[in-house]
Short mmCIF file of C-alpha atoms in Angstrom, two decimals:
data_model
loop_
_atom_site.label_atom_id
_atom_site.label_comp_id
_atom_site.label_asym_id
_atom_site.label_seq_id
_atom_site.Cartn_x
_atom_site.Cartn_y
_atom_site.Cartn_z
CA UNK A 1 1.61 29.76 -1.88
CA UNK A 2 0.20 26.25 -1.32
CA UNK A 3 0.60 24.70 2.36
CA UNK A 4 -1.20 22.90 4.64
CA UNK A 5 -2.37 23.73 7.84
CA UNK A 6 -1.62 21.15 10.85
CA UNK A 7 -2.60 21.24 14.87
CA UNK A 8 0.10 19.92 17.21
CA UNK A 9 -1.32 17.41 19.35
CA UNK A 10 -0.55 15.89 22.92
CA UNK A 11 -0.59 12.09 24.01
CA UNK A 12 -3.83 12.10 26.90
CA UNK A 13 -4.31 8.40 27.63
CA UNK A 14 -2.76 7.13 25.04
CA UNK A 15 -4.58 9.06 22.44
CA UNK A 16 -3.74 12.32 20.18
CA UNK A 17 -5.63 15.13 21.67
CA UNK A 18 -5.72 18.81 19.87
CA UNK A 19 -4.00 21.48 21.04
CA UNK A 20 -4.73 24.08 19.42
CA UNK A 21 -1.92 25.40 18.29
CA UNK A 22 -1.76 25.04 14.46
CA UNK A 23 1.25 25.87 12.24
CA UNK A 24 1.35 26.38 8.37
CA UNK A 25 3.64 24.67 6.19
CA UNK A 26 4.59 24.99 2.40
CA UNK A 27 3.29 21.76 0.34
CA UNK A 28 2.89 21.30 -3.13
CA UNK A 29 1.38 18.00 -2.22
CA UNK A 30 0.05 15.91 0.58
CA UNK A 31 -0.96 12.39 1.33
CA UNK A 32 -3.46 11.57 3.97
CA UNK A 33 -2.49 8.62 5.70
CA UNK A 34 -3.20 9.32 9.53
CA UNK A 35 -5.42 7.48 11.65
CA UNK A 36 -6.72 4.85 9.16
CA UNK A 37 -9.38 2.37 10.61
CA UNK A 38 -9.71 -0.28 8.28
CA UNK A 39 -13.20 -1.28 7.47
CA UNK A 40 -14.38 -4.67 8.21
CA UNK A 41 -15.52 -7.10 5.42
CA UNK A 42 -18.40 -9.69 6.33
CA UNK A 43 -17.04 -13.19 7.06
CA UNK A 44 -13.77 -11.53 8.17
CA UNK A 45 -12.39 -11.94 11.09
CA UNK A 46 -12.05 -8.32 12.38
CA UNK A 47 -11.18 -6.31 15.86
CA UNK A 48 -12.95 -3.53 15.82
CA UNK A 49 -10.91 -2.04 18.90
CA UNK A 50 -7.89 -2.11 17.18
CA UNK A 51 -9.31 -1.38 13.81
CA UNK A 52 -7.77 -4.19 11.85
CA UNK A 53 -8.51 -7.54 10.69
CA UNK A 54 -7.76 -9.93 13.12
CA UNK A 55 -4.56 -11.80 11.99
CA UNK A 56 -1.49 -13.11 12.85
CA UNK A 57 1.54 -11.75 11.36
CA UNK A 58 -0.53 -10.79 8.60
CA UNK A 59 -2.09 -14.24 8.22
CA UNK A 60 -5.83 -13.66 9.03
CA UNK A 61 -6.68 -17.99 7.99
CA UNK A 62 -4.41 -19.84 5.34
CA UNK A 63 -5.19 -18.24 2.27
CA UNK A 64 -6.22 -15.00 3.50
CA UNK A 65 -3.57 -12.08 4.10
CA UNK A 66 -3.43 -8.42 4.96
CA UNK A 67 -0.95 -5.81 5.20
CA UNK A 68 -0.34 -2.10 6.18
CA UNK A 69 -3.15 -0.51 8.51
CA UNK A 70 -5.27 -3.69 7.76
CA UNK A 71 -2.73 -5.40 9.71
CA UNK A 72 -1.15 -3.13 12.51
CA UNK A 73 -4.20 -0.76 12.83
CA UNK A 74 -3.42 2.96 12.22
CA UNK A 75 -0.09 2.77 13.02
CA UNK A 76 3.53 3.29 10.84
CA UNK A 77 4.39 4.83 7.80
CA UNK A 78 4.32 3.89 3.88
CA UNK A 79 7.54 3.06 4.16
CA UNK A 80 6.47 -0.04 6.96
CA UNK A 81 4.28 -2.07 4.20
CA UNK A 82 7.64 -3.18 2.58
CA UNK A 83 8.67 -4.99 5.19
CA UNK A 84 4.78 -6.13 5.48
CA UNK A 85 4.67 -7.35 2.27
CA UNK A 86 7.77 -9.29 2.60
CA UNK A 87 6.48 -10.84 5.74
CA UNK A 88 3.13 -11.77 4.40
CA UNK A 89 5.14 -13.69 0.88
CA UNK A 90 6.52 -15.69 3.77
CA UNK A 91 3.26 -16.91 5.34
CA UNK A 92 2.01 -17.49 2.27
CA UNK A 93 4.95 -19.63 1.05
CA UNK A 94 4.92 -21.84 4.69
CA UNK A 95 1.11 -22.49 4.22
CA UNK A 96 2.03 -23.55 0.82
CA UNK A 97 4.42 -25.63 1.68
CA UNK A 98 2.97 -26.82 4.82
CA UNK A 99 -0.17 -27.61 2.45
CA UNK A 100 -3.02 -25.84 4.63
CA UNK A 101 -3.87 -24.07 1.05
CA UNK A 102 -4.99 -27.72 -0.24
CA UNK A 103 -3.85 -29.02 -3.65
CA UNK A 104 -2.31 -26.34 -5.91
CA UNK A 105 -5.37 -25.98 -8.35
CA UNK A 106 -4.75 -22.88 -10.38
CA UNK A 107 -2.98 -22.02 -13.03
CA UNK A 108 -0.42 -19.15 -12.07
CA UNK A 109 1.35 -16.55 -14.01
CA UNK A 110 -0.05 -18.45 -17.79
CA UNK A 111 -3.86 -18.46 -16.25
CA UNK A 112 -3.74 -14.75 -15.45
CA UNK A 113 -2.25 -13.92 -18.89
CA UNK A 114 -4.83 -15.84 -20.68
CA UNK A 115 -7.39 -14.12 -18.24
CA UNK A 116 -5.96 -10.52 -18.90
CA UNK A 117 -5.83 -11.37 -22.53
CA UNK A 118 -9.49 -12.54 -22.67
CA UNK A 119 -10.48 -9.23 -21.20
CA UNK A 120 -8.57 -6.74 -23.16
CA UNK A 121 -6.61 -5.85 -20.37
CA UNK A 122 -3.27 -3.50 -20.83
CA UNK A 123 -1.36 -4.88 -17.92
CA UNK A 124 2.15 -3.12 -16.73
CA UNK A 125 4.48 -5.23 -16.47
CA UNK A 126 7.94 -5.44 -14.75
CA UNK A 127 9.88 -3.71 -17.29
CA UNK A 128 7.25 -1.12 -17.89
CA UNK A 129 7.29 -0.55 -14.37
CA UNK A 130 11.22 0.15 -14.39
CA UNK A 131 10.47 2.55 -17.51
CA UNK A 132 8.08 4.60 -15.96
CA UNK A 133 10.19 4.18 -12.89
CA UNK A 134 13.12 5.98 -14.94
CA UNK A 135 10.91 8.72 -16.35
CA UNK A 136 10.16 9.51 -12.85
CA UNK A 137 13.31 10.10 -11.73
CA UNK A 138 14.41 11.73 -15.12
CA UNK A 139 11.76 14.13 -14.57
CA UNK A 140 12.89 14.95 -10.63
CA UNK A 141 13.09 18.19 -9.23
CA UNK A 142 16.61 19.13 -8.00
CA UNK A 143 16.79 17.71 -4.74
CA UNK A 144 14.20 14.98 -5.49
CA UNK A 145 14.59 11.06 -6.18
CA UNK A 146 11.81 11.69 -8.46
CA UNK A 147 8.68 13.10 -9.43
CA UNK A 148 5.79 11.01 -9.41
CA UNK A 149 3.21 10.47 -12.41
CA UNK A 150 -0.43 12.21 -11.41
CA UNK A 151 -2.14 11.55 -14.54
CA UNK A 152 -2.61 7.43 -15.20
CA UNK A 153 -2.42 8.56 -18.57
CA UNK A 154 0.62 10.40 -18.94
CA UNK A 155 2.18 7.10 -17.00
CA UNK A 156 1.25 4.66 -19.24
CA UNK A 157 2.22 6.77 -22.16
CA UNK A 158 5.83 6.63 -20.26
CA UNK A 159 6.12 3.13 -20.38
CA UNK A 160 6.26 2.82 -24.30
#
């Protein structure tokens, strides 16, 4: 039987704290995503108490975004980046429009398809991604919304 083994914790001044007390549960698989401290990158504006870049609302200087634990610190779930991501399209999109980005100097979608082309690059697109998101879910256990590809491989393979 696979499972993992996990301590129950207490809240001492406003940090986890062992117990001691440990419990096993069944897992086939788990995803580490506890107590994350983003690492800082030189010229970045960072705060190292909180563990994050130093931004607001996900706006760290026009032109420069972050999301998830880069953003909150090691705090929330997966499921929280969603709604990070959204938020972030939206800074992005005032400072565009506001024009703190500068003149619009690149050339979008066709200059990153000319760029992926010149490197031999296999690139996934939309409706690849809705293929392999169908295999996933044709391949779900019962119970399941799907079962998620492990092998790159075996996912791109899908897409076809």
């Amino acid at each position: 039987m696979h499972a993992i083994e996990v301590e129950k914790t207490r809240l001492v001044h406003g940090r986890a704290e062992g117990t001691g007390e440990t419990e096993r549960l069944p897992a086939d698989l788990v995803v580490a995503c506890i107590g994350y401290r983003t690492s800082p990158i030189e010229g970045v504006p960072f705060d190292e108490r909180a563990g994050r870049f130093a931004n607001d609302e996900g706006r760290i200087l026009p032109g420069l975004y972050c999301v998830g634990w880069a953003r909150r610190g090691p705090s929330g779930t997966i499921g929280t980046n969603r709604p990070d991501g959204y938020s972030v399209a939206e800074k992005i999109q005032e400072d565009i429009d506001s024009g703190a980005l500068g003149p619009a100097r690149k050339q979008g979608r066709a200059g990153f398809d000319a760029l992926a082309e010149a490197r031999g690059l296999d690139v996934v697109t939309f409706r690849d991604w809705k293929k392999i998101e169908e295999a996933e879910e044709r391949a779900a256990r019962e119970g399941a919304p799907r079962e998620k590809f492990v092998d790159v491989e075996a996912m791109i393979r899908a897409r076809r």
